[in-house]
Amino acid sequence: MFDRLKQAFSAVTSAVKEKQLSDKDLDDVVFNFQLALIESDVAQSVAEALTAEVQKSVAGSKVDRSADPSEVVGERLTTVLQAAFSKAGSVDLVANVREKVKKTGGPYVVLFLGINGTGKTTTVAKVASFMQKRGLSVAAAAGDTHRPGAIEQLTEHAGRLSVKVVSQRYGADPAAVGRDGVLYAKAHHVDCLLIDTAGRMQTNQNLMEEMAKIVRVVKPDFRVFVADALTGNDAVSQAELFNQHVGFDGAILTKADADVRGGAALSIVYSTGKPVIFLGMGQGYDDLVPFDTQKFLGSLLEL
Ligand SMILES: Nc1nc2c(ncn2[C@@H]2O[C@H](COP(=O)(O)OP(=O)(O)O)[C@@H](O)[C@H]2O)c(=O)[nH]1
Ligand SMILES: [Mg+2]
């Protein structure tokens, strides 16, 4: 996983190390670095920002002849990425749920956002299982009232996990379904309510308005944006759009079990300032892994 992105970072540091840097060499190094980032699904704007950092540090290192330029570049990149990831912070959902339940009796409400096919419904089931394994009770609300079969799909997953699903008919207002879910969870002392939603296309203004309405009505404790890591750059523009129109508190990247280049995780954190909290690693309920920032950065930068 993330091998190509890792190569992009090590290529730039070793190129700087090996070459007597003429201006032409420098341009090549920088150009290749940017290309490698984009090939690894890093968003254009993020690739440009990182490239500018490399340029700055290489130019600076030429002044100080005693410094090893590759180390200077490596350190600079490490600092930039560490800063971006630490600004985004990290989230312990289970701890958040426990805290809210202790304070108010619960439920802690998590709203799932994202376009169709990214893995929202499957991820609702995985997060439910993750919570259950840590001793928390869970219910789900079938907020995708648009796509034929969506309610049944959630109900089937939930049935296997003995999770109650609150639902209405197709075409119902998803905000009302969410509200029903909260009422059910309160009445039955359920610790955590997970609200599934519809996707459609991210350019659909109605979808953004519908999601914003759910947020206004339900006031979720946590809005999670679900992105398909395989869609790379597209996942990043979706994240920016949802962040702008609805807002979210953290992201889950699904399908990270496939050949994923890592750029989506980097770009989402860098461009939205929100943390990645889990990686989806397969279709099973246990295929959900908390995102480990230090491990991710460590593998990219060989820390
Ligand atoms: N390989 C893999 N497939 C996944 C993962 N998450 C979801 N899927 C698959 O992606 C497809 C779409 O998932 P679904 O939950 O229906 O997406 P939704 O439209 O966003 O609700 C399904 O076939 C899932 O089994 C994952 O982490 N890895
Ligand atoms: Mg779905």
Coordinates of C-alpha atoms and ligand atoms in Angstrom, one line a residue:
M1 CA 0.0 0.0 0.0
F2 CA 1.0 3.6 -0.7
D3 CA 4.2 2.4 -2.4
R4 CA 4.0 4.8 -5.3
L5 CA 3.6 7.8 -3.1
K6 CA 6.5 6.6 -1.0
Q7 CA 8.6 6.4 -4.2
A8 CA 7.8 10.0 -5.1
F9 CA 9.1 11.2 -1.8
S10 CA 12.2 9.1 -1.8
A11 CA 12.9 9.9 -5.5
V12 CA 13.0 13.6 -4.7
T13 CA 15.4 13.2 -1.8
S14 CA 17.8 10.9 -3.5
A15 CA 17.8 13.0 -6.7
V16 CA 18.8 15.9 -4.7
K17 CA 21.5 13.9 -2.9
E18 CA 23.0 12.5 -6.0
K19 CA 23.2 15.5 -8.2
Q20 CA 25.4 18.5 -8.3
L21 CA 22.4 20.8 -8.6
S22 CA 22.5 23.0 -11.6
D23 CA 19.3 25.0 -12.1
K24 CA 18.4 22.6 -14.9
D25 CA 18.7 19.7 -12.6
L26 CA 16.7 21.4 -10.0
D27 CA 13.9 22.0 -12.4
D28 CA 13.9 18.4 -13.4
V29 CA 13.9 17.2 -9.8
V30 CA 11.0 19.5 -9.0
F31 CA 9.1 18.6 -12.1
N32 CA 9.5 14.9 -11.6
F33 CA 8.4 15.2 -8.0
Q34 CA 5.2 17.0 -9.0
L35 CA 4.5 14.4 -11.7
A36 CA 5.0 11.6 -9.2
L37 CA 2.7 13.1 -6.7
I38 CA 0.0 13.6 -9.3
E39 CA 0.4 10.0 -10.5
S40 CA -0.1 9.0 -6.9
D41 CA -3.4 10.7 -6.8
V42 CA -2.3 13.7 -4.9
A43 CA -4.6 16.6 -5.9
Q44 CA -3.1 19.3 -8.2
S45 CA -3.3 22.1 -5.6
V46 CA -1.7 19.9 -3.0
A47 CA 1.0 18.7 -5.4
E48 CA 1.8 22.4 -6.2
A49 CA 2.0 23.4 -2.6
L50 CA 4.3 20.5 -1.8
T51 CA 6.5 21.2 -4.8
A52 CA 6.8 24.8 -3.8
E53 CA 8.1 23.6 -0.4
V54 CA 10.7 21.4 -2.1
Q55 CA 11.8 24.3 -4.3
K56 CA 12.1 26.6 -1.4
S57 CA 14.2 24.1 0.6
V58 CA 16.5 23.1 -2.2
A59 CA 17.1 26.8 -3.0
G60 CA 17.9 27.4 0.6
S61 CA 20.1 24.4 0.9
K62 CA 22.3 25.6 -1.9
V63 CA 23.3 28.5 0.2
D64 CA 24.4 26.3 3.1
R65 CA 27.0 24.2 1.4
S66 CA 27.7 22.1 4.5
A67 CA 24.1 20.8 4.7
D68 CA 23.1 17.6 2.8
P69 CA 20.4 18.9 0.4
S70 CA 18.4 15.7 0.5
E71 CA 18.2 15.9 4.2
V72 CA 17.1 19.4 4.1
V73 CA 14.4 18.5 1.6
G74 CA 13.3 15.5 3.6
E75 CA 13.1 17.5 6.8
R76 CA 11.2 20.2 5.1
L77 CA 8.6 17.8 3.7
T78 CA 8.4 16.0 7.0
T79 CA 7.7 19.3 8.7
V80 CA 5.1 20.4 6.2
L81 CA 3.2 17.1 6.3
Q82 CA 3.4 16.7 10.1
A83 CA 2.0 20.2 10.4
A84 CA -0.9 19.4 8.1
F85 CA -1.7 16.1 9.8
S86 CA -1.4 17.5 13.3
K87 CA -3.6 20.5 12.5
A88 CA -6.3 18.0 11.3
G89 CA -5.9 16.2 14.6
S90 CA -7.2 12.7 15.3
V91 CA -10.5 11.3 16.4
D92 CA -11.3 8.5 18.7
L93 CA -14.9 7.8 17.9
V94 CA -15.3 5.1 20.6
A95 CA -14.0 7.5 23.3
N96 CA -16.3 10.2 22.0
V97 CA -19.3 7.9 22.2
R98 CA -18.4 6.9 25.8
E99 CA -18.0 10.5 26.8
K100 CA -21.4 11.6 25.5
V101 CA -23.2 8.6 26.9
K102 CA -21.6 9.3 30.3
K103 CA -22.6 13.0 30.2
T104 CA -26.0 12.8 28.6
G105 CA -27.0 9.2 28.3
G106 CA -26.6 9.4 24.6
P107 CA -27.0 8.7 21.8
Y108 CA -23.9 9.8 20.0
V109 CA -25.1 10.5 16.5
V110 CA -22.8 9.8 13.5
L111 CA -24.0 11.0 10.0
F112 CA -22.5 9.3 7.0
L113 CA -22.0 11.4 3.9
G114 CA -20.6 10.7 0.4
I115 CA -21.6 10.0 -3.2
N116 CA -23.2 6.7 -4.3
G117 CA -21.0 3.6 -4.4
T118 CA -18.2 4.9 -2.2
G119 CA -19.1 2.4 0.6
K120 CA -21.3 4.3 3.0
T121 CA -23.8 1.6 3.8
T122 CA -21.1 -1.1 4.1
T123 CA -19.1 1.3 6.3
V124 CA -22.1 1.9 8.6
A125 CA -22.2 -1.8 9.2
K126 CA -18.4 -1.9 9.8
V127 CA -18.5 1.0 12.2
A128 CA -21.5 -0.7 14.0
S129 CA -19.5 -3.9 14.4
F130 CA -16.4 -1.9 15.6
M131 CA -18.5 -0.2 18.3
Q132 CA -20.2 -3.4 19.4
K133 CA -16.8 -5.1 19.8
R134 CA -15.9 -2.3 22.2
G135 CA -19.0 -2.8 24.3
L136 CA -21.2 -0.1 22.8
S137 CA -24.8 -0.5 21.7
V138 CA -25.7 0.7 18.2
A139 CA -28.8 1.5 16.1
A140 CA -28.9 2.6 12.5
A141 CA -31.2 4.9 10.5
A142 CA -32.0 4.3 6.9
G143 CA -31.5 7.8 5.5
D144 CA -31.1 6.7 1.9
T145 CA -34.7 6.9 0.9
H146 CA -33.8 7.4 -2.8
R147 CA -32.0 4.4 -4.1
P148 CA -34.1 1.4 -4.7
G149 CA -32.9 -1.4 -2.4
A150 CA -31.0 0.9 -0.1
I151 CA -33.2 0.3 2.9
E152 CA -33.1 -3.5 2.4
Q153 CA -29.4 -3.4 2.0
L154 CA -28.8 -1.6 5.3
T155 CA -31.5 -3.8 7.0
E156 CA -29.7 -7.0 5.8
H157 CA -26.3 -5.9 7.1
A158 CA -27.8 -4.7 10.4
G159 CA -29.7 -8.0 10.8
R160 CA -26.5 -10.0 10.7
L161 CA -25.1 -7.7 13.4
S162 CA -28.3 -7.6 15.5
V163 CA -28.5 -3.9 15.0
K164 CA -31.9 -2.3 14.9
V165 CA -32.7 -0.2 11.8
V166 CA -35.1 2.7 12.0
S167 CA -36.6 3.3 8.6
Q168 CA -39.6 4.9 6.7
R169 CA -40.8 4.4 3.2
Y170 CA -38.9 5.3 0.0
G171 CA -39.2 9.0 -0.8
A172 CA -39.5 10.0 2.9
D173 CA -37.6 13.0 4.2
P174 CA -34.2 11.6 5.4
A175 CA -34.1 14.3 8.1
A176 CA -37.3 12.8 9.5
V177 CA -35.8 9.3 9.4
G178 CA -32.7 10.6 11.2
R179 CA -34.9 12.3 13.8
D180 CA -36.9 9.0 14.3
G181 CA -33.6 7.3 14.8
V182 CA -32.5 9.7 17.5
L183 CA -35.9 9.3 19.3
Y184 CA -35.6 5.5 19.1
A185 CA -32.0 5.5 20.4
K186 CA -33.0 7.8 23.3
A187 CA -36.0 5.7 24.2
H188 CA -34.0 2.5 24.1
H189 CA -30.8 3.8 25.7
V190 CA -28.7 3.0 22.6
D191 CA -25.2 4.5 22.8
C192 CA -24.6 5.3 19.2
L193 CA -26.8 6.0 16.2
L194 CA -25.4 5.7 12.7
I195 CA -27.3 7.5 10.0
D196 CA -26.9 6.2 6.4
T197 CA -27.7 8.6 3.6
A198 CA -28.2 8.8 -0.2
G199 CA -25.4 9.7 -2.5
R200 CA -26.2 10.5 -6.1
M201 CA -23.8 12.9 -7.7
Q202 CA -21.8 15.4 -5.8
T203 CA -22.7 18.1 -8.3
N204 CA -26.3 17.7 -7.4
Q205 CA -27.3 20.8 -5.5
N206 CA -30.4 19.0 -4.1
L207 CA -28.2 16.4 -2.5
M208 CA -26.1 19.1 -0.7
E209 CA -29.3 20.8 0.4
E210 CA -30.8 17.6 1.7
M211 CA -27.6 16.7 3.6
A212 CA -27.4 20.3 5.1
K213 CA -31.1 19.8 6.2
I214 CA -30.3 16.6 7.9
V215 CA -27.5 18.3 9.7
R216 CA -29.8 21.2 10.8
V217 CA -32.5 18.9 12.0
V218 CA -30.6 16.0 13.6
K219 CA -27.5 18.0 14.8
P220 CA -25.2 15.0 14.5
D221 CA -22.2 14.8 16.9
F222 CA -20.0 13.7 14.1
R223 CA -20.3 14.0 10.3
V224 CA -18.1 11.4 8.5
F225 CA -17.3 11.8 4.8
V226 CA -16.9 8.4 3.1
A227 CA -14.6 8.4 0.0
D228 CA -13.6 5.6 -2.3
A229 CA -9.8 5.8 -2.3
L230 CA -9.6 4.2 -5.7
T231 CA -11.2 7.4 -7.2
G232 CA -8.1 9.4 -6.2
N233 CA -8.4 12.9 -7.4
D234 CA -12.1 12.7 -7.6
A235 CA -12.4 11.7 -4.0
V236 CA -10.5 14.9 -3.1
S237 CA -12.8 17.2 -5.1
Q238 CA -15.8 15.4 -3.5
A239 CA -14.3 16.0 -0.1
E240 CA -13.8 19.7 -0.8
L241 CA -17.4 20.0 -2.1
F242 CA -19.0 18.3 0.9
N243 CA -16.8 20.2 3.3
Q244 CA -17.8 23.4 1.7
H245 CA -21.6 22.8 1.5
V246 CA -22.4 20.5 4.4
G247 CA -19.2 20.3 6.5
F248 CA -17.7 17.1 7.9
D249 CA -15.5 16.2 10.9
G250 CA -13.5 13.3 9.6
A251 CA -13.1 11.0 6.6
I252 CA -13.2 7.3 6.0
L253 CA -11.3 6.0 2.9
T254 CA -12.8 2.8 1.6
K255 CA -11.3 0.2 -0.7
A256 CA -7.9 0.8 0.6
D257 CA -7.4 -2.9 0.2
A258 CA -7.1 -2.5 -3.5
D259 CA -4.1 -0.9 -5.2
V260 CA -4.2 2.4 -3.5
R261 CA -1.7 5.1 -4.1
G262 CA -2.2 7.1 -0.9
G263 CA -2.5 10.4 -2.5
A264 CA -6.2 10.7 -1.6
A265 CA -5.5 10.4 2.1
L266 CA -2.8 13.0 1.9
S267 CA -4.8 15.4 -0.2
I268 CA -8.0 15.2 1.8
V269 CA -6.2 16.0 5.0
Y270 CA -4.1 18.7 3.4
S271 CA -7.0 20.4 1.5
T272 CA -9.8 20.1 4.0
G273 CA -7.9 20.1 7.3
K274 CA -10.0 17.2 8.5
P275 CA -8.5 13.9 9.7
V276 CA -8.9 10.5 8.1
I277 CA -10.2 8.3 10.9
F278 CA -10.5 4.8 9.3
L279 CA -9.4 2.9 6.3
G280 CA -11.9 0.4 4.7
M281 CA -9.8 -2.7 3.9
G282 CA -12.4 -5.1 2.4
Q283 CA -16.0 -6.1 2.3
G284 CA -16.1 -7.9 5.7
Y285 CA -17.4 -6.3 8.8
D286 CA -14.0 -6.5 10.4
D287 CA -12.2 -4.8 7.5
L288 CA -12.0 -1.4 9.2
V289 CA -8.7 -0.2 10.4
P290 CA -8.2 3.0 12.5
F291 CA -6.0 5.4 10.4
D292 CA -2.5 5.6 11.9
T293 CA -1.1 9.0 11.0
Q294 CA 2.4 8.3 12.2
K295 CA 2.6 5.0 10.5
F296 CA 1.3 6.6 7.2
L297 CA 3.8 9.5 7.4
G298 CA 6.5 7.2 8.5
S299 CA 6.0 4.9 5.5
L300 CA 6.0 7.9 3.1
L301 CA 9.0 9.6 4.5
E302 CA 10.9 6.7 6.0
L303 CA 10.9 8.4 9.4
Ligands
LIG1 N1 -12.9 -4.0 -1.6 C1 -13.7 -3.2 -0.8 N2 -15.0 -3.0 -1.2 C2 -15.7 -2.2 -0.4 C3 -15.2 -1.5 0.7 N3 -16.2 -0.8 1.2 C4 -17.3 -1.0 0.4 N4 -17.0 -1.8 -0.6 C5 -17.9 -2.3 -1.7 O1 -18.3 -1.2 -2.4 C6 -19.6 -1.4 -3.0 C7 -20.5 -0.2 -2.7 O2 -20.7 -0.1 -1.3 P1 -22.0 0.5 -0.6 O3 -21.8 0.4 0.9 O4 -23.3 0.0 -1.2 O5 -21.8 2.1 -1.1 P2 -22.8 3.3 -0.9 O6 -23.5 3.5 -2.2 O7 -21.9 4.5 -0.6 O8 -23.7 3.0 0.2 C8 -20.1 -2.7 -2.3 O9 -20.0 -3.7 -3.3 C9 -19.2 -2.9 -1.1 O10 -19.1 -4.2 -0.8 C10 -13.8 -1.7 1.0 O11 -13.3 -1.2 2.0 N5 -13.1 -2.6 0.2
MG2 MG -25.8 3.1 0.4

